[in-house]
PDB file of C-alpha atoms in Angstrom:
ATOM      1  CA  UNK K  45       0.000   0.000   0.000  1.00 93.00           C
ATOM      2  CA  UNK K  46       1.155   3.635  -1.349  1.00 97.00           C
ATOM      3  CA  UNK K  47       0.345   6.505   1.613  1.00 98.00           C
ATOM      4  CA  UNK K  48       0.967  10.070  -0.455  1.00 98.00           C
ATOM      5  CA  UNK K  49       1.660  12.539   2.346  1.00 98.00           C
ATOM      6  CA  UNK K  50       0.921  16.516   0.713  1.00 96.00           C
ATOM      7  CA  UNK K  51       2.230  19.135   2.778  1.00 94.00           C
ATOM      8  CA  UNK K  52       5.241  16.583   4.062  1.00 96.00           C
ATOM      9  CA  UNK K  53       8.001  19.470   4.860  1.00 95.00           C
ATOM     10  CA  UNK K  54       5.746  20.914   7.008  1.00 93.00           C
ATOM     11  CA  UNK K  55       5.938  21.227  10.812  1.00 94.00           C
ATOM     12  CA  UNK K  56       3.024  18.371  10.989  1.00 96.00           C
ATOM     13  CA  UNK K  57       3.620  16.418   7.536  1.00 96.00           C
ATOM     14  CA  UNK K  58       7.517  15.616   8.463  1.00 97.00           C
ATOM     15  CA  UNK K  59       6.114  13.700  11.762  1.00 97.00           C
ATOM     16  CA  UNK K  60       3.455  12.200   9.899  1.00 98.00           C
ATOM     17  CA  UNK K  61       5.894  10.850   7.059  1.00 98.00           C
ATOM     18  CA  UNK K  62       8.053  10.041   9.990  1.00 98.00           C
ATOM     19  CA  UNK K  63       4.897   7.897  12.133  1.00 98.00           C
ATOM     20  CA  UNK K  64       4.350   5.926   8.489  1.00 98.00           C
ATOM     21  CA  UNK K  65       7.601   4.480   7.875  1.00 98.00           C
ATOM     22  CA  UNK K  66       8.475   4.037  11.397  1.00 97.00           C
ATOM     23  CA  UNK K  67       5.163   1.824  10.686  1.00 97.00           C
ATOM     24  CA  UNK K  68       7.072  -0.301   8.157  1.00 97.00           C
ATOM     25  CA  UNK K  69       4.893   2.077   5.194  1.00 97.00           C
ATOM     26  CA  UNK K  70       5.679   2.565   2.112  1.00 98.00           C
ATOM     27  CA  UNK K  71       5.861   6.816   1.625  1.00 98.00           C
ATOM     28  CA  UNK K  72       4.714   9.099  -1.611  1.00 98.00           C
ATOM     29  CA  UNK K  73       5.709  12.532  -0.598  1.00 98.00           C
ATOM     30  CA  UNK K  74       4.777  15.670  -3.265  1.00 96.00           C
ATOM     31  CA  UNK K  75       7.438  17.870  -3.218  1.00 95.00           C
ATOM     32  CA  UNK K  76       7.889  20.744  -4.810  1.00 93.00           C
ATOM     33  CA  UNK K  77      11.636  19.975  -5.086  1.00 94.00           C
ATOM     34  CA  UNK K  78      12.928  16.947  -4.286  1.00 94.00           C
ATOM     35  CA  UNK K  79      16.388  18.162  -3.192  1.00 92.00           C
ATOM     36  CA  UNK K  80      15.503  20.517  -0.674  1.00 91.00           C
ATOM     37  CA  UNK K  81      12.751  18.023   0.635  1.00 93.00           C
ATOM     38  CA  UNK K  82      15.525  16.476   3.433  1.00 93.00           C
ATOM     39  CA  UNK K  83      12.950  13.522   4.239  1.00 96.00           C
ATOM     40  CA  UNK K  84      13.859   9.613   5.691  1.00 95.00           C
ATOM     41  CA  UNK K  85      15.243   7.551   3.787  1.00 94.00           C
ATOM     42  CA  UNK K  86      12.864   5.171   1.531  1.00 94.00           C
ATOM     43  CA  UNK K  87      10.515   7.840   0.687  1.00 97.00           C
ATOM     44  CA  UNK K  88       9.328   7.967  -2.283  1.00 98.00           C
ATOM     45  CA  UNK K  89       9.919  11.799  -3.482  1.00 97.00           C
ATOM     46  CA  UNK K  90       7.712  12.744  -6.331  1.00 97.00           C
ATOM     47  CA  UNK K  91       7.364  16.596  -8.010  1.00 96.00           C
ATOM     48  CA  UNK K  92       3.861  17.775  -7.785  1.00 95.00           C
ATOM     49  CA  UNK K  93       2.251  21.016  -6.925  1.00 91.00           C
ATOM     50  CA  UNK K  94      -1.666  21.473  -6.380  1.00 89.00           C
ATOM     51  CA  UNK K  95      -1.401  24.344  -8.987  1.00 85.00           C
ATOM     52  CA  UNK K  96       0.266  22.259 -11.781  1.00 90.00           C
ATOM     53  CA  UNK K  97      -2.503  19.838 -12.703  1.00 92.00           C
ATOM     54  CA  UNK K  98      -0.208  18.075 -15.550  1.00 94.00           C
ATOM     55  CA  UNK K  99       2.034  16.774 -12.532  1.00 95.00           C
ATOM     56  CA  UNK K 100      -0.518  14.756 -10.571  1.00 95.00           C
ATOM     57  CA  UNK K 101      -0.768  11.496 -12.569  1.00 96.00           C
ATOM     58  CA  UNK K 102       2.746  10.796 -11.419  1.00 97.00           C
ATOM     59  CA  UNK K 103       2.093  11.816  -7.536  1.00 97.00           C
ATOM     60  CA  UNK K 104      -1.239  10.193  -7.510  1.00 97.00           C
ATOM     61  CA  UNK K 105      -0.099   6.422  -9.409  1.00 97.00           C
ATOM     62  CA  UNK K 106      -0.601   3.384  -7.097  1.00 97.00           C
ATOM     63  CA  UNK K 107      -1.617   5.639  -4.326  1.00 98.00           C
ATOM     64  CA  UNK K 108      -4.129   4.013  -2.135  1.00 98.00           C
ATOM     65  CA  UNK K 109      -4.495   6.828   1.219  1.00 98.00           C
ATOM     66  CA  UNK K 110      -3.474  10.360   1.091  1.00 98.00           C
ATOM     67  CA  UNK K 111      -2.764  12.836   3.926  1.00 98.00           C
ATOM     68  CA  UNK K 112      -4.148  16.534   2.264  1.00 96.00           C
ATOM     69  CA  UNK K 113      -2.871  19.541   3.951  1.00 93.00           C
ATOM     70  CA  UNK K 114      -4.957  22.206   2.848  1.00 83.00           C
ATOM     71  CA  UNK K 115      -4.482  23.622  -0.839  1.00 67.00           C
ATOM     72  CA  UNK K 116      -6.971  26.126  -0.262  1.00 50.00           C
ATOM     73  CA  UNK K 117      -4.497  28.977   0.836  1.00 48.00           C
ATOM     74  CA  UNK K 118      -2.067  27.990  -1.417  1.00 47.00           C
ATOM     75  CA  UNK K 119      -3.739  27.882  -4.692  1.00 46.00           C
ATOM     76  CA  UNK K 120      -5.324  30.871  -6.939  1.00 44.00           C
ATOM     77  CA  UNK K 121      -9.155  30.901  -7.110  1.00 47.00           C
ATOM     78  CA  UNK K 122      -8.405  30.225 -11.019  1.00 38.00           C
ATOM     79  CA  UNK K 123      -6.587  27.799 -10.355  1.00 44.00           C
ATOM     80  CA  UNK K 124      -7.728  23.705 -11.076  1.00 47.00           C
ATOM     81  CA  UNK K 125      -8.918  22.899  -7.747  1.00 60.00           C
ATOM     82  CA  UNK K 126      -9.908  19.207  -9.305  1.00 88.00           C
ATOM     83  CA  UNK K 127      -7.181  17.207  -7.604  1.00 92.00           C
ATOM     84  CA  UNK K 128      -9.892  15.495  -4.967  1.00 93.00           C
ATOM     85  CA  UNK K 129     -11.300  14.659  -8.075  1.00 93.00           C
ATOM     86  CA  UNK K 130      -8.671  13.593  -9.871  1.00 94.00           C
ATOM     87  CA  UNK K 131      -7.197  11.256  -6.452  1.00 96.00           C
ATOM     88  CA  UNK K 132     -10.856   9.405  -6.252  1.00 96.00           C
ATOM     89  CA  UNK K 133     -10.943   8.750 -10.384  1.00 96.00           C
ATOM     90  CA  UNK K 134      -7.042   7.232  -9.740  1.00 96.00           C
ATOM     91  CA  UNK K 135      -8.162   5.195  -7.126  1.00 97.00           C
ATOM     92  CA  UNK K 136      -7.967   6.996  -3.818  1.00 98.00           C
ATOM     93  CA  UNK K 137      -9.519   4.866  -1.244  1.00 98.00           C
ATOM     94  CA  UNK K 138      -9.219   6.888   1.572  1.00 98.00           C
ATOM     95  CA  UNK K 139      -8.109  10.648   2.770  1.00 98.00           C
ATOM     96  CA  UNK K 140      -7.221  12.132   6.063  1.00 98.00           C
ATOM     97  CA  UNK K 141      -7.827  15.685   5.930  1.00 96.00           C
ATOM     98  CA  UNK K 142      -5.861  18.075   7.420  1.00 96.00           C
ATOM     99  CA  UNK K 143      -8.602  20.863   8.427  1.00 95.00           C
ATOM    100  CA  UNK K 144      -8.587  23.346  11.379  1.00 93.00           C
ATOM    101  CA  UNK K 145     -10.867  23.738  14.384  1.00 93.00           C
ATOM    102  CA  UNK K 146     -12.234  26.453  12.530  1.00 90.00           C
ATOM    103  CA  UNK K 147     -14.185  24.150  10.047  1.00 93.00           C
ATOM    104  CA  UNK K 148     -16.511  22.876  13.282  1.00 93.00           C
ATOM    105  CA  UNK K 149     -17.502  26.580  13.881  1.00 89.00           C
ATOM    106  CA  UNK K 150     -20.892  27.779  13.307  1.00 87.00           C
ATOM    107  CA  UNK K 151     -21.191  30.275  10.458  1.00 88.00           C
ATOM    108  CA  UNK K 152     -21.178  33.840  11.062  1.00 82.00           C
ATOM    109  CA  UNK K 153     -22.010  37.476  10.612  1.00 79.00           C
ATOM    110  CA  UNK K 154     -19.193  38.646  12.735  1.00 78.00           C
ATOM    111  CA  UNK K 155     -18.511  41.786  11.171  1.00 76.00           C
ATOM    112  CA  UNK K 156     -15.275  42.346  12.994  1.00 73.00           C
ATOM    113  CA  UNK K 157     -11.692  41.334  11.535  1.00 68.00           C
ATOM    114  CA  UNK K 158     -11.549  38.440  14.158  1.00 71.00           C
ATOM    115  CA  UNK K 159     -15.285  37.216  13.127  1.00 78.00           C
ATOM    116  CA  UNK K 160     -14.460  37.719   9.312  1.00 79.00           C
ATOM    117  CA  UNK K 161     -10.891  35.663   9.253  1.00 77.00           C
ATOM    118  CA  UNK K 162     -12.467  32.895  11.536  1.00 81.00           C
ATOM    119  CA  UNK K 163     -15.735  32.998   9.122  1.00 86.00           C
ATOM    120  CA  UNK K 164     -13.099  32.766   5.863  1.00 85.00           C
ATOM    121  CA  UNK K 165     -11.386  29.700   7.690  1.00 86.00           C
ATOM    122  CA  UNK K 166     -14.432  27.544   8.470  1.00 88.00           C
ATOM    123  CA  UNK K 167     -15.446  28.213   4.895  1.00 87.00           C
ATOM    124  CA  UNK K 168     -12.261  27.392   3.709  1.00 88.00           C
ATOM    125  CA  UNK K 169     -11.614  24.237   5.757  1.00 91.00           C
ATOM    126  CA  UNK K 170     -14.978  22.874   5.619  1.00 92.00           C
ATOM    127  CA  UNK K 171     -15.359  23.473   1.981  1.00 90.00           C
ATOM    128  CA  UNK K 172     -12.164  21.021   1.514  1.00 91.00           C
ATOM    129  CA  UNK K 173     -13.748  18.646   3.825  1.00 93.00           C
ATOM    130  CA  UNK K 174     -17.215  18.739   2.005  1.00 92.00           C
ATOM    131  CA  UNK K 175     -14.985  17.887  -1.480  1.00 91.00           C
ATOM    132  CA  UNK K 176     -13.254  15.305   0.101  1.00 94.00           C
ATOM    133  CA  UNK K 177     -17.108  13.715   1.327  1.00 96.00           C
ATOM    134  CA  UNK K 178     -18.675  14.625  -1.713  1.00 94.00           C
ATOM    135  CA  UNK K 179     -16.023  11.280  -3.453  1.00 95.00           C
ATOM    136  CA  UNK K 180     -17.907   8.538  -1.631  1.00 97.00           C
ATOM    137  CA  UNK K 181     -14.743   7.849  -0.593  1.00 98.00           C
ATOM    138  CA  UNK K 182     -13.488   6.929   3.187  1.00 98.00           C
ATOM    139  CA  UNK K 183     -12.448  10.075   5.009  1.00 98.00           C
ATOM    140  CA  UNK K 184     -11.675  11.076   8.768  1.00 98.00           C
ATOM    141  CA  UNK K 185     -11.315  14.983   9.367  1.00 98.00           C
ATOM    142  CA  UNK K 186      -8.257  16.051  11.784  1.00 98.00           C
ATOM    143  CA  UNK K 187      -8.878  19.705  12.969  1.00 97.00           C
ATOM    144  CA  UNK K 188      -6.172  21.460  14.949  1.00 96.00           C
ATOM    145  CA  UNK K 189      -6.420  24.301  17.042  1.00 93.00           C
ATOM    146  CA  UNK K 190      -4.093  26.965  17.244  1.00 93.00           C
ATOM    147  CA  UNK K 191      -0.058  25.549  16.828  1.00 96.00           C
ATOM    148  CA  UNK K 192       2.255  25.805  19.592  1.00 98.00           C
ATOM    149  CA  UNK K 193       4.613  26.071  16.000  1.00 97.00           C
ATOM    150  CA  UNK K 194       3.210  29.736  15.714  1.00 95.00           C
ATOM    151  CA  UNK K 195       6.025  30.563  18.220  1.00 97.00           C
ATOM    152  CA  UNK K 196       8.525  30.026  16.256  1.00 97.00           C
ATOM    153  CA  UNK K 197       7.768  33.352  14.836  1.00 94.00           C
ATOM    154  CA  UNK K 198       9.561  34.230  17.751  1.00 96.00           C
ATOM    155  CA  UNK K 199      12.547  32.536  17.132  1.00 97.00           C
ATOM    156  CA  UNK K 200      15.139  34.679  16.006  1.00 95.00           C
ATOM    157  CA  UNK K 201      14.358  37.964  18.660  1.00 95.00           C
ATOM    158  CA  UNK K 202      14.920  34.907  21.035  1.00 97.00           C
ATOM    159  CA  UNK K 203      18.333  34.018  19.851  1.00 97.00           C
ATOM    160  CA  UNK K 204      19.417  37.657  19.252  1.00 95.00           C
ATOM    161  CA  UNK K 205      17.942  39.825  22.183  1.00 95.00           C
ATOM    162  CA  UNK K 206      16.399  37.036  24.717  1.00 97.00           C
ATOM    163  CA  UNK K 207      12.652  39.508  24.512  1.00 97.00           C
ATOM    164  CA  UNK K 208       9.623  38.490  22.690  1.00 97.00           C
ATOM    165  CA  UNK K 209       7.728  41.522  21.994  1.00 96.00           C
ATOM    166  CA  UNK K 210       3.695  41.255  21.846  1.00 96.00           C
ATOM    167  CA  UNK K 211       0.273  42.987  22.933  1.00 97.00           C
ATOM    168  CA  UNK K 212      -1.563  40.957  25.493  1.00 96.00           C
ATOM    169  CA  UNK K 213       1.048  38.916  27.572  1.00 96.00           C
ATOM    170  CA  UNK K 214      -2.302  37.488  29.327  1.00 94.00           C
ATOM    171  CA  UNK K 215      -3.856  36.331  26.127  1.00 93.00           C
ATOM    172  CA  UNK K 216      -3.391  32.579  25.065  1.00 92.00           C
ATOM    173  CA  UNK K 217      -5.070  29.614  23.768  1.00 92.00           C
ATOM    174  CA  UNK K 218      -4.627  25.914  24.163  1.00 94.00           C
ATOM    175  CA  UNK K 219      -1.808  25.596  21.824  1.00 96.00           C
ATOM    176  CA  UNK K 220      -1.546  22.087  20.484  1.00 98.00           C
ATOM    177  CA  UNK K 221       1.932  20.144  19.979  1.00 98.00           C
ATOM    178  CA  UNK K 222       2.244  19.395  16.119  1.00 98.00           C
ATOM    179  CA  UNK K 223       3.311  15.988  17.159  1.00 98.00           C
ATOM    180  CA  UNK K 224      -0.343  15.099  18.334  1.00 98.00           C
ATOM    181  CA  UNK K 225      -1.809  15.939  15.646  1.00 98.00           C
ATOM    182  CA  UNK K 226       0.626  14.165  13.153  1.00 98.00           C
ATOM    183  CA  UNK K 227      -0.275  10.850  15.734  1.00 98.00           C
ATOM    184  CA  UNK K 228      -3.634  11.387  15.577  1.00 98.00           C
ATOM    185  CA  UNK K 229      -3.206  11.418  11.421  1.00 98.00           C
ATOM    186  CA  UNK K 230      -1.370   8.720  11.245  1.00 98.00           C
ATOM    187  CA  UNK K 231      -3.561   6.297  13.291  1.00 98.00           C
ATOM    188  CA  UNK K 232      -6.266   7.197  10.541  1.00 98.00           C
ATOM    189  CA  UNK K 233      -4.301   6.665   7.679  1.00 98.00           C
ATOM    190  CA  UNK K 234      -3.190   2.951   9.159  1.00 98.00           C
ATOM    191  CA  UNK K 235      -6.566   1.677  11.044  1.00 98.00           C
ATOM    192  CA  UNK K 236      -9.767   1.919  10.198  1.00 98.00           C
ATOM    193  CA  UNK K 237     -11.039   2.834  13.397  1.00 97.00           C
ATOM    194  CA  UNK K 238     -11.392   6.536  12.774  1.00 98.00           C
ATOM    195  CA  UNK K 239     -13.547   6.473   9.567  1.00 98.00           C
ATOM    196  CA  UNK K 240     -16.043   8.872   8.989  1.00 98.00           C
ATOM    197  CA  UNK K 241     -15.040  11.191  12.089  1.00 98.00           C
ATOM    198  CA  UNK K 242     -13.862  14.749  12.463  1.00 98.00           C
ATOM    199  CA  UNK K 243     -11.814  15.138  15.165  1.00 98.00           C
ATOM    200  CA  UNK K 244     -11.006  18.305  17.386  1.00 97.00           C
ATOM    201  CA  UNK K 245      -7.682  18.356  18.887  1.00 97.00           C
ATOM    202  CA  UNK K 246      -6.166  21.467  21.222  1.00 96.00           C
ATOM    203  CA  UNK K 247      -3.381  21.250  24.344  1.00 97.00           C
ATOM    204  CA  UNK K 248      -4.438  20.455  27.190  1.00 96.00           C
ATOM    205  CA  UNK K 249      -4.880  24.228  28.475  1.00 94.00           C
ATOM    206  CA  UNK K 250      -4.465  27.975  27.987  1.00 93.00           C
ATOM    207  CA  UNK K 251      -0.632  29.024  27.985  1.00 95.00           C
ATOM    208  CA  UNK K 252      -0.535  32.815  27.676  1.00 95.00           C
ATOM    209  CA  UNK K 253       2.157  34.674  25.907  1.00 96.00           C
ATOM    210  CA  UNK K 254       4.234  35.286  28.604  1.00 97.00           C
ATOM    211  CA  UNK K 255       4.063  31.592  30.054  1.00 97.00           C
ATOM    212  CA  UNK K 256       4.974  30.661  26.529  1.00 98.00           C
ATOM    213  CA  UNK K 257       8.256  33.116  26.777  1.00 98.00           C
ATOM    214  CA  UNK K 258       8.339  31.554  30.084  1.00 98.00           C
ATOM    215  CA  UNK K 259       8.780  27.870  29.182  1.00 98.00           C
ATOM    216  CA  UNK K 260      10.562  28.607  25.930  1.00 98.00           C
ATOM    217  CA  UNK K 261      13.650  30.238  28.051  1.00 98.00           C
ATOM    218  CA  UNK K 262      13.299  27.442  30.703  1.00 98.00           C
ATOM    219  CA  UNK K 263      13.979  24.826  27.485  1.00 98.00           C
ATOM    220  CA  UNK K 264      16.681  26.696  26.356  1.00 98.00           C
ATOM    221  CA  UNK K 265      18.216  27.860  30.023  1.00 97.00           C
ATOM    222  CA  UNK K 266      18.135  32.050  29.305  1.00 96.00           C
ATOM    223  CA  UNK K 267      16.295  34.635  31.007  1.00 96.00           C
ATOM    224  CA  UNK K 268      13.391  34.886  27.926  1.00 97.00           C
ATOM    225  CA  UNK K 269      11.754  38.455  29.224  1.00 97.00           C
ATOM    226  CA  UNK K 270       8.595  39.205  27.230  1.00 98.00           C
ATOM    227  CA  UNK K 271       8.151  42.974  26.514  1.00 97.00           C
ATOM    228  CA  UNK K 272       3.952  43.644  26.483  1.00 97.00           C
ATOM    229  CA  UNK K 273       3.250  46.395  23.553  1.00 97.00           C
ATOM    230  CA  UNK K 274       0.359  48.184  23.371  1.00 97.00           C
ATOM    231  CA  UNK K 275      -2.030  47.618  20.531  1.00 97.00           C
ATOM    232  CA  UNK K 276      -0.693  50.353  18.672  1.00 97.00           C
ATOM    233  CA  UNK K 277       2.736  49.555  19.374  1.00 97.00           C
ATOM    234  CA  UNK K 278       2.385  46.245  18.286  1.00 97.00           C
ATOM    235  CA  UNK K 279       0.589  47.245  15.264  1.00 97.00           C
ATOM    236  CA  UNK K 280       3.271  50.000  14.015  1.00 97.00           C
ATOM    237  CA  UNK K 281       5.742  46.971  14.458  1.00 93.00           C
ATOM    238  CA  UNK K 282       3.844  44.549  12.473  1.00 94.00           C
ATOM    239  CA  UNK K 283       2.939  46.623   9.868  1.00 97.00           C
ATOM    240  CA  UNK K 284       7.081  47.678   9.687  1.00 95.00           C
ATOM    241  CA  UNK K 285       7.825  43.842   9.510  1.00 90.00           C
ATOM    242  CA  UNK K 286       5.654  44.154   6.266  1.00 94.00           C
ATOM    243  CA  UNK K 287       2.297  42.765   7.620  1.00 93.00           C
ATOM    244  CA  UNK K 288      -0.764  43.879   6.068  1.00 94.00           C
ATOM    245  CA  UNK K 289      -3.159  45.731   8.054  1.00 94.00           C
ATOM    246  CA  UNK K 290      -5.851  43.879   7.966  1.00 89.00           C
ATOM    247  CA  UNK K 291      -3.565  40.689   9.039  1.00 89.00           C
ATOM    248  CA  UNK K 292      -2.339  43.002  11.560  1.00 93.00           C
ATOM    249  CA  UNK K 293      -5.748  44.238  13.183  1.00 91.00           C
ATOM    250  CA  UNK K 294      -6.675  40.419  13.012  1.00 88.00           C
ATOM    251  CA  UNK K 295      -3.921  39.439  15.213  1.00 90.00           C
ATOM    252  CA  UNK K 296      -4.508  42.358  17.934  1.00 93.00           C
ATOM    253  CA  UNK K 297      -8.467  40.880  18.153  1.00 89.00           C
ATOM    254  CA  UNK K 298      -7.706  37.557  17.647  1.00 87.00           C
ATOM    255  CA  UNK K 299      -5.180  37.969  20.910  1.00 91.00           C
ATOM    256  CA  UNK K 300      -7.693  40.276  22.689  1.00 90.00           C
ATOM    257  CA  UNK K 301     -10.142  37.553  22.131  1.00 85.00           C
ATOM    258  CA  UNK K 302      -8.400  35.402  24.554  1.00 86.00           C
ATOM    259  CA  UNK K 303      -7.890  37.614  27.413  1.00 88.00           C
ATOM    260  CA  UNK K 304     -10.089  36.435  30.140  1.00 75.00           C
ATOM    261  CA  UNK K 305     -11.066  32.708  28.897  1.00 61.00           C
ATOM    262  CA  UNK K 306      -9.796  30.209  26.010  1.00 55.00           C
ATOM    263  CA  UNK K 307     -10.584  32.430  23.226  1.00 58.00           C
ATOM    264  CA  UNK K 308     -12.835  31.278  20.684  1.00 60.00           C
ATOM    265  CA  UNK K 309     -12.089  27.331  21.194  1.00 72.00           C
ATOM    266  CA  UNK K 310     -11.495  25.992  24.272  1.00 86.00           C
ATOM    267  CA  UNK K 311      -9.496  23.070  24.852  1.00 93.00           C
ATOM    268  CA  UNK K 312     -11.230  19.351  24.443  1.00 95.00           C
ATOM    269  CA  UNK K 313     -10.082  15.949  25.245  1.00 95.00           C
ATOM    270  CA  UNK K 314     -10.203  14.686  22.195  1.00 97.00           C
ATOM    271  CA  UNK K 315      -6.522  13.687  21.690  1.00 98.00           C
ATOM    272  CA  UNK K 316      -6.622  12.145  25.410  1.00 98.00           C
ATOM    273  CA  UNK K 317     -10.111   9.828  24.255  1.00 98.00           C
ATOM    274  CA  UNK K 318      -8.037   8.786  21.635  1.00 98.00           C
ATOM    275  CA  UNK K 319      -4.810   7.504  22.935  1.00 97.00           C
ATOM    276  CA  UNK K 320      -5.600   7.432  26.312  1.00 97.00           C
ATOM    277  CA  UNK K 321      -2.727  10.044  27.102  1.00 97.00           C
ATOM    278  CA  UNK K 322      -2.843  13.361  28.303  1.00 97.00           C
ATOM    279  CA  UNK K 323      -1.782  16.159  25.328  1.00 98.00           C
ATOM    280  CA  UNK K 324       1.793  17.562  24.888  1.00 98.00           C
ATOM    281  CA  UNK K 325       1.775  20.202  27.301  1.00 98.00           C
ATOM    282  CA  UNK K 326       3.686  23.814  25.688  1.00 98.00           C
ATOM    283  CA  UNK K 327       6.278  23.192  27.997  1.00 98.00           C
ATOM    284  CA  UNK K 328       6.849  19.613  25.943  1.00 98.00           C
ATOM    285  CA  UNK K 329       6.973  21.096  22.619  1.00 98.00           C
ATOM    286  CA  UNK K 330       9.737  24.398  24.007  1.00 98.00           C
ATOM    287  CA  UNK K 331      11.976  21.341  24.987  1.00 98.00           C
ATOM    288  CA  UNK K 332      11.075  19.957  21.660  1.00 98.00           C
ATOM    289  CA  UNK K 333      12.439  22.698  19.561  1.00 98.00           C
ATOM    290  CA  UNK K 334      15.039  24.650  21.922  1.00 98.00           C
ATOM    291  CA  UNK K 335      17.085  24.333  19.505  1.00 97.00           C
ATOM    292  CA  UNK K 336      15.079  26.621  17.072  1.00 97.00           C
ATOM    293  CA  UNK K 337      15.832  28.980  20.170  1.00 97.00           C
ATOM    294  CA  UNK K 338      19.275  28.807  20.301  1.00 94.00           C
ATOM    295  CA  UNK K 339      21.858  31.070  19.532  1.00 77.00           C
ATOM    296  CA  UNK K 340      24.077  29.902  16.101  1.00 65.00           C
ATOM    297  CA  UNK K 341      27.398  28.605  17.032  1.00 54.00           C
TER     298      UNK K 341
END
């Protein structure tokens, strides 16, 4: 059997190439370039991008189960978005879906930036998952909450100046460990006990900003001191880094949102029901990637 991971240099596609051939699988991953992919040994590296339809015959041969990260994002509207399609007609059996909490939200009006982007995600993720359902096909949905990975935007004031710089050092969200999620894929790409569900998966409680500074110097043994911003500090900064402004007044609600309580998602025990373990606390995943933290020898 042929597993084609998509997305497989990714924070959550390396571990979940890594979970299939430490299962003894054998591993289809679509690169764009195959030397710069720096995957295990015995995978099968195949060039194929979601916007070049003429390259998916060769990605998608002999491939019985696919892990799809999201294309949405990544692809123009104009773009050929048949390669669902195209997988089921070449004999596709089964996907595992890579989706977001977001895609288990109700819809809304939510006029403000916060409302709009999580509105744009749902529609996004769920629309994937609907095209992906629509095949007949076998299909379990994994949908993460926020990444602990998202601090690795922090990474290099860390290992030049020790200070992470942000609005809202009380603001936080359950931030899930890539590595459960990447589990959680796996065991639905290999068993068939996960068929036809849509799981969400979070860490196992609220770290704020400053507990994630916190924990991230404690993994790399510095004095991390986080530096709160105002809003409008924080947005002058951003939009000097070369954010756009709307991104920008997204982030400042989206943190806001999280102030007092877990934000729009609080966290579940999904991944816990599941493997009968507790999830990767933040403190887990700073140990995991200190060395992302660490100053260049």
């Amino acid at each position: 059997m042929t597993i084609l991971v998509t997305g497989a240099t990714g924070n959550i596609g390396r571990r979940v190439v890594d979970g299939l051939v430490g299962a003894g699988q054998r591993v289809r991953a679509m690169v764009r370039d195959p030397r710069a992919a720096h995957l295990p040994d015995g995978v099968e590296l195949v060039r194929g991008d979601f916007e070049r339809p003429e390259t998916w015959p060769d990605v998608l041969d002999g491939v019985e189960r696919v892990y799809l990260f999201p294309f949405a994002y990544h692809v123009p509207e104009s773009a050929d978005l048949g390669f669902v399609e195209r997988a089921s007609a070449a004999g596709v059996r089964r996907f595992v879906v890579h989706s977001a909490a977001a895609a288990g939200f109700a819809p809304s009006d939510d006029p403000s930036a916060l409302g709009r982007h999580l509105e744009e995600e749902r529609a996004a993720h769920r629309g994937l998952e609907l095209m992906v359902e629509a095949t007949g096909k076998e299909w379990t949905h994994v949908r993460p909450g926020l990444l602990a990975a998202n601090a690795l935007g922090w990474a290099e004031r860390i290992r030049t100046e020790r200070t992470v710089r942000e609005p809202y050092g009380r603001s936080g969200y359950p931030l899930v460990h890539e590595a459960d999620v990447a589990e959680v894929a796996v065991a639905a790409l290999l068993t068939d006990d996960h068929l036809g569900a849509a799981y969400t998966i979070t860490g196992p409680a609220k770290v704020t900003q400053a507990e994630q500074a916190a924990a991230i110097g404690a993994a790399i043994g510095a004095d991390v001191r986080f530096e709160e911003l105002t809003p409008a500090q924080a947005r002058a900064q951003w939009l000097a880094d070369g954010c756009p402004p709307d991104v920008a007044d997204w982030l400042i609600e989206l943190l806001a949102d999280a102030l007092d309580g877990p934000g729009a998602l609080p966290p579940t025990g999904t991944y816990e029901e599941l493997t009968g373990r507790p999830p990767r606390a933040f403190t887990r995943w700073a140990r995991d990637h200190a060395a992302d933290f660490m100053e260049v020898a």
